[in-house]
C-alpha cells in the first residue's frame, strides 16, 4: 500500500480489482496546456475515446492535497472551481510531497502523472507531448523533469513526439544517454508534435505485441527498469507543416524573453495558440485523441499479456 494519499474513482477501483485495462491521462494539459472551458471538453472527449476502446480512463491530478487517480464528475467541478478561485498549480514530480502537505490542487505534469500511475499499478499513460531539453539549454540548463521520470519510473508514455519549442535533437540524445527506449509508431521519423516530421530518425515499431512484450521484459530486469516512450505522429489531416510551425515557434520564443522555469512551457503554448490563431490548439486536440486511441489499444494488449 502506498503512503501517498491516493483516491481512486469507483470506475478505476473496480477495473484494478478485476484486472481490466486502464489508461492514465494527465491534467496539466487541462490546467495549463489548453484554454478553459475547452480544456474540460477535451478531457471529457479523451475519456470517451478511452471507454469506446473498452479501457477505463484514469485522469490523474491533485485535489485538496489528495492524489486523484480517476476524476469523477464532482472532482472535475471542484477542480474548475479551484481554477477560477485561486488558480491551479502545475505539479511536477518533485512538487508532489509539498502539494500534499499544503493541500494544493493542480495539474500533474508528465513526470508527476507517471509516478502516481505507477503507484496505482497503471502501466500505460497517454499525453500530448513530453517536456524535454529546451532550446538554449547550454545557458539555461532547462531540462524537463519528465526525462528524469522516464529514467526512473516503469510506465509507457504515448505522446506525439517532442515539440519544436524544444531542442529536439538534444532531447533525443538525452533520452538515449539515459537509456530510455524511444519508438516511432509506424514511422521511421521522430514526430515533432504539430508535424509528422522532424528530420530525425527513430526506431520504428509496427506492432503493439512486441512493444508490450519488450516492456514486460524491461520491467522484469532490475537493471533495465525504466519508462518507455512511444511516439505517435499527429494524423496527416491535422498536422501543421514543419516549416510553417517553425516560423510561428520562432515568434513565440521571441515573446518569451525573461520567462523561465515552470512558467516557460505554458507560456510558449499560449503564445503559439495566439500566433497561430487557434490552429495549434486544434492540432493539439487531434493528436491527443490519436494518442489516447493508441494508448488504449496498448493498455488492452498489456492487460492481456500480464
Ligand atoms: N507539452 C504540451 N502540453 C503540455 C505540456 C507539455 O504540449 O501541457 C506539459 C506536460 O504536462 C509536461 C510539462 O509534462 O508541460 C512539461 O513542463 P516543463 O517543460 O516545465 O518540464
Ligand atoms: Mn523546465
Coordinates of C-alpha atoms and ligand atoms in Angstrom, one line a residue:
X1 CA 0.0 0.0 0.0
X2 CA 1.3 3.4 -0.9
X3 CA 1.8 6.1 1.7
X4 CA 0.6 8.6 -0.9
X5 CA -3.0 9.8 -0.3
X6 CA -4.3 8.2 -3.5
X7 CA -8.0 8.3 -4.1
X8 CA -9.4 6.1 -6.9
X9 CA -12.6 6.8 -8.8
X10 CA -15.1 4.0 -8.5
X11 CA -14.5 3.1 -12.1
X12 CA -10.8 2.8 -11.7
X13 CA -11.0 0.9 -8.4
X14 CA -13.2 -1.8 -9.9
X15 CA -11.1 -2.0 -13.0
X16 CA -8.0 -2.5 -10.8
X17 CA -9.7 -5.2 -8.8
X18 CA -10.9 -7.0 -11.9
X19 CA -7.6 -6.6 -13.8
X20 CA -9.2 -4.7 -16.6
X21 CA -7.2 -2.4 -18.9
X22 CA -6.7 1.2 -17.6
X23 CA -5.1 4.2 -19.3
X24 CA -3.7 7.1 -17.3
X25 CA -4.3 10.6 -18.6
X26 CA -2.6 13.8 -17.3
X27 CA -4.1 17.0 -16.1
X28 CA -1.5 19.7 -16.7
X29 CA -2.7 19.7 -20.3
X30 CA -6.1 20.7 -18.8
X31 CA -4.9 23.1 -16.2
X32 CA -2.1 24.8 -18.2
X33 CA -1.9 23.4 -21.7
X34 CA -5.3 24.3 -23.2
X35 CA -7.7 27.2 -22.6
X36 CA -10.7 26.8 -20.3
X37 CA -13.5 25.7 -20.9
X38 CA -12.3 24.0 -24.0
X39 CA -9.8 22.1 -21.8
X40 CA -12.6 20.3 -19.8
X41 CA -14.5 19.4 -23.0
X42 CA -11.3 17.9 -24.4
X43 CA -10.7 15.9 -21.2
X44 CA -14.3 14.5 -21.4
X45 CA -13.7 13.6 -25.0
X46 CA -10.4 11.9 -24.3
X47 CA -12.1 9.8 -21.6
X48 CA -14.9 8.9 -24.1
X49 CA -12.3 7.8 -26.6
X50 CA -10.7 5.6 -23.9
X51 CA -14.0 4.0 -22.9
X52 CA -15.0 3.5 -26.6
X53 CA -11.9 1.3 -26.8
X54 CA -13.0 -0.8 -23.8
X55 CA -10.5 0.8 -21.5
X56 CA -11.0 2.7 -18.2
X57 CA -9.6 6.2 -18.2
X58 CA -7.7 7.3 -15.1
X59 CA -7.2 11.1 -15.2
X60 CA -4.6 12.0 -12.6
X61 CA -4.5 15.3 -10.7
X62 CA -4.1 16.7 -7.2
X63 CA -7.2 18.0 -5.5
X64 CA -7.1 19.5 -2.0
X65 CA -3.9 17.6 -1.4
X66 CA -5.3 14.2 -2.5
X67 CA -3.8 12.3 -5.4
X68 CA -6.8 11.5 -7.6
X69 CA -6.5 8.5 -9.9
X70 CA -9.6 8.8 -12.0
X71 CA -11.7 12.1 -11.8
X72 CA -15.4 11.8 -11.1
X73 CA -17.9 14.5 -12.2
X74 CA -17.8 16.2 -8.8
X75 CA -14.0 16.2 -8.8
X76 CA -14.0 18.0 -12.2
X77 CA -16.4 20.6 -10.8
X78 CA -14.2 21.2 -7.8
X79 CA -11.1 21.3 -10.0
X80 CA -12.8 24.0 -12.1
X81 CA -13.9 26.0 -9.0
X82 CA -10.3 25.9 -7.7
X83 CA -9.1 27.1 -11.1
X84 CA -11.4 30.0 -11.1
X85 CA -10.9 30.9 -7.4
X86 CA -7.2 30.7 -6.7
X87 CA -5.7 29.2 -9.8
X88 CA -4.3 25.7 -10.2
X89 CA -0.7 24.7 -9.5
X90 CA 1.5 22.9 -12.1
X91 CA 2.7 19.9 -10.1
X92 CA 5.8 18.1 -11.3
X93 CA 7.4 15.1 -9.7
X94 CA 9.4 17.0 -7.1
X95 CA 6.3 19.1 -6.1
X96 CA 4.1 16.2 -5.0
X97 CA 5.0 16.0 -1.3
X98 CA 4.7 19.7 -0.7
X99 CA 1.5 19.9 -2.7
X100 CA 0.1 17.1 -0.5
X101 CA 1.2 18.8 2.7
X102 CA -0.2 22.2 1.7
X103 CA -3.4 20.6 0.4
X104 CA -2.9 22.0 -3.0
X105 CA -4.9 21.4 -6.2
X106 CA -3.4 21.3 -9.6
X107 CA -2.5 19.6 -12.8
X108 CA 0.1 16.9 -12.7
X109 CA 2.8 17.1 -15.4
X110 CA 4.0 14.0 -17.3
X111 CA 6.6 13.3 -14.6
X112 CA 4.2 13.5 -11.7
X113 CA 1.5 11.6 -13.6
X114 CA 4.0 8.8 -14.3
X115 CA 4.8 8.4 -10.6
X116 CA 1.1 8.4 -9.5
X117 CA 0.1 6.0 -12.3
X118 CA 2.9 3.6 -11.3
X119 CA 2.0 3.8 -7.6
X120 CA -1.6 2.9 -8.7
X121 CA -0.4 0.0 -10.7
X122 CA -1.2 1.5 -14.1
X123 CA 1.4 0.9 -16.9
X124 CA 0.3 3.0 -19.8
X125 CA -0.2 6.7 -20.0
X126 CA -1.2 8.8 -23.0
X127 CA -0.5 12.5 -23.3
X128 CA 0.2 15.2 -25.9
X129 CA 3.9 15.9 -25.7
X130 CA 6.6 15.4 -23.2
X131 CA 8.8 18.1 -21.7
X132 CA 12.4 17.8 -22.8
X133 CA 15.6 19.7 -23.4
X134 CA 14.8 23.3 -24.1
X135 CA 16.5 25.4 -26.8
X136 CA 19.4 27.3 -25.4
X137 CA 19.9 24.6 -22.7
X138 CA 23.6 25.3 -22.8
X139 CA 22.9 28.5 -20.9
X140 CA 19.5 28.0 -19.2
X141 CA 20.1 24.3 -18.2
X142 CA 16.4 23.9 -18.7
X143 CA 15.8 20.1 -19.0
X144 CA 12.3 18.9 -18.0
X145 CA 11.8 16.6 -15.0
X146 CA 9.8 14.4 -17.5
X147 CA 13.2 13.0 -18.6
X148 CA 14.2 12.2 -15.1
X149 CA 10.8 10.4 -14.6
X150 CA 11.2 8.4 -17.8
X151 CA 14.6 7.3 -16.5
X152 CA 13.2 6.1 -13.1
X153 CA 9.6 5.1 -13.5
X154 CA 8.4 2.0 -15.4
X155 CA 5.4 3.4 -17.3
X156 CA 5.0 3.6 -21.1
X157 CA 4.2 7.1 -22.3
X158 CA 2.4 7.6 -25.6
X159 CA 3.0 11.0 -27.0
X160 CA 3.2 12.9 -30.3
X161 CA 6.9 13.3 -30.0
X162 CA 8.6 16.4 -28.7
X163 CA 7.5 19.9 -29.6
X164 CA 9.7 22.1 -31.7
X165 CA 9.7 24.7 -28.9
X166 CA 12.3 22.2 -27.5
X167 CA 15.7 21.3 -28.9
X168 CA 14.6 18.0 -30.4
X169 CA 18.0 16.6 -31.3
X170 CA 19.3 17.3 -27.8
X171 CA 16.1 15.8 -26.3
X172 CA 16.6 12.6 -28.3
X173 CA 20.3 12.4 -27.4
X174 CA 19.4 12.9 -23.7
X175 CA 16.8 10.1 -23.8
X176 CA 19.4 7.9 -25.4
X177 CA 22.1 8.8 -22.8
X178 CA 19.7 7.8 -20.1
X179 CA 19.0 4.6 -21.8
X180 CA 15.3 5.3 -22.2
X181 CA 13.8 3.4 -25.2
X182 CA 12.1 5.5 -27.8
X183 CA 10.0 4.0 -30.6
X184 CA 8.1 5.6 -33.5
X185 CA 4.7 4.1 -34.1
X186 CA 4.5 3.1 -37.8
X187 CA 7.1 5.8 -38.6
X188 CA 10.8 6.0 -39.2
X189 CA 10.9 9.7 -38.3
X190 CA 10.5 11.1 -34.8
X191 CA 7.4 13.3 -34.9
X192 CA 7.5 16.8 -33.6
X193 CA 4.0 17.2 -32.1
X194 CA 2.3 19.5 -34.6
X195 CA 4.1 17.9 -37.5
X196 CA 4.7 14.3 -38.5
X197 CA 8.3 15.1 -39.3
X198 CA 11.4 16.5 -37.6
X199 CA 14.2 15.3 -39.8
X200 CA 15.3 12.9 -37.1
X201 CA 15.3 9.2 -37.2
X202 CA 13.6 7.0 -34.7
X203 CA 13.4 3.2 -34.3
X204 CA 10.2 2.1 -36.0
X205 CA 7.7 -0.3 -34.4
X206 CA 4.7 -1.6 -36.3
X207 CA 3.0 -4.0 -33.8
X208 CA 1.9 -3.4 -30.3
X209 CA 2.5 -7.0 -29.3
X210 CA 6.3 -6.7 -29.5
X211 CA 6.2 -3.4 -27.7
X212 CA 4.1 -4.8 -24.8
X213 CA 6.4 -7.9 -24.6
X214 CA 9.5 -5.8 -24.5
X215 CA 8.1 -3.5 -21.8
X216 CA 7.3 -6.6 -19.7
X217 CA 10.8 -7.8 -20.1
X218 CA 12.3 -4.4 -19.4
X219 CA 10.3 -4.1 -16.2
X220 CA 11.3 -7.6 -15.1
X221 CA 15.1 -6.9 -15.3
X222 CA 16.1 -4.6 -12.4
X223 CA 19.0 -3.0 -14.3
X224 CA 16.6 -2.1 -17.2
X225 CA 13.7 -0.9 -15.2
X226 CA 12.6 2.5 -16.6
X227 CA 10.0 4.2 -18.7
X228 CA 9.5 3.8 -22.4
X229 CA 8.4 6.4 -25.0
X230 CA 6.1 5.6 -27.9
X231 CA 6.0 8.5 -30.4
X232 CA 2.8 8.6 -32.4
X233 CA 2.7 11.1 -35.3
X234 CA -0.3 13.5 -35.5
X235 CA -2.9 12.4 -38.1
X236 CA -2.0 13.8 -41.5
X237 CA -5.2 15.8 -41.9
X238 CA -4.5 17.8 -38.7
X239 CA -0.8 18.4 -39.0
X240 CA 0.8 21.9 -39.3
X241 CA 3.7 21.7 -41.8
X242 CA 7.1 21.7 -40.1
X243 CA 8.4 24.8 -41.9
X244 CA 5.4 26.8 -41.0
X245 CA 5.2 25.8 -37.3
X246 CA 9.0 26.6 -37.1
X247 CA 8.3 30.2 -38.1
X248 CA 5.5 30.5 -35.5
X249 CA 7.7 29.0 -32.8
X250 CA 10.4 31.5 -33.5
X251 CA 7.9 34.2 -32.9
X252 CA 6.6 32.6 -29.7
X253 CA 10.2 32.2 -28.4
X254 CA 10.9 35.9 -29.1
X255 CA 8.0 36.8 -26.9
X256 CA 9.2 34.5 -24.1
X257 CA 12.2 36.6 -23.2
X258 CA 12.6 36.7 -19.4
X259 CA 10.2 33.8 -18.8
X260 CA 11.8 30.7 -17.3
X261 CA 11.3 27.7 -15.0
X262 CA 7.9 26.0 -14.9
X263 CA 6.2 29.0 -16.5
X264 CA 8.1 28.6 -19.8
X265 CA 6.2 25.7 -21.4
X266 CA 2.7 27.0 -20.6
X267 CA 3.7 30.5 -21.8
X268 CA 5.0 29.1 -25.1
X269 CA 1.9 27.0 -25.7
X270 CA -0.3 30.0 -25.0
X271 CA 1.8 32.3 -27.3
X272 CA 1.6 29.7 -30.1
X273 CA -2.1 29.4 -29.8
X274 CA -2.4 33.2 -30.3
X275 CA 0.1 33.5 -33.1
X276 CA -1.4 30.5 -35.0
X277 CA -4.9 31.9 -34.5
X278 CA -6.0 28.7 -32.7
X279 CA -4.6 26.3 -35.3
X280 CA -2.1 24.9 -32.8
X281 CA -4.9 24.2 -30.3
X282 CA -6.9 22.3 -32.9
X283 CA -3.8 20.3 -33.8
X284 CA -3.2 19.6 -30.1
X285 CA -6.6 18.2 -29.6
X286 CA -6.3 16.0 -32.7
X287 CA -3.0 14.5 -31.6
X288 CA -4.3 14.0 -28.0
X289 CA -7.2 11.9 -29.3
X290 CA -4.9 10.0 -31.5
X291 CA -2.6 9.2 -28.7
X292 CA -5.4 8.2 -26.3
X293 CA -6.7 5.8 -29.0
X294 CA -3.3 4.2 -29.4
X295 CA -2.6 4.2 -25.7
X296 CA -5.9 2.4 -25.1
X297 CA -5.0 -0.4 -27.6
X298 CA -1.7 -0.7 -25.9
X299 CA -3.3 -0.8 -22.4
X300 CA -5.5 -3.6 -23.6
X301 CA -2.6 -5.5 -25.1
X302 CA -0.6 -5.3 -21.8
X303 CA -3.6 -6.4 -19.7
X304 CA -4.0 -9.5 -21.9
X305 CA -0.3 -10.4 -21.5
X306 CA 0.1 -9.7 -17.8
Ligands
LIG1 N1 3.6 19.7 -23.8 C1 2.4 20.1 -24.3 N2 1.4 20.4 -23.4 C2 1.6 20.4 -22.1 C3 2.9 20.0 -21.6 C4 3.8 19.7 -22.5 O1 2.2 20.1 -25.5 O2 0.6 20.7 -21.4 C5 3.0 19.9 -20.1 C6 3.1 18.5 -19.7 O3 2.4 18.3 -18.5 C7 4.6 18.3 -19.5 C8 5.0 19.7 -19.0 O4 4.9 17.3 -18.5 O5 4.3 20.6 -19.7 C9 6.5 19.9 -19.1 O6 6.8 21.1 -18.4 P1 8.3 21.6 -18.2 O7 8.8 21.9 -19.6 O8 8.2 22.8 -17.3 O9 9.0 20.4 -17.6
LIG2 MN1 11.8 23.4 -17.3

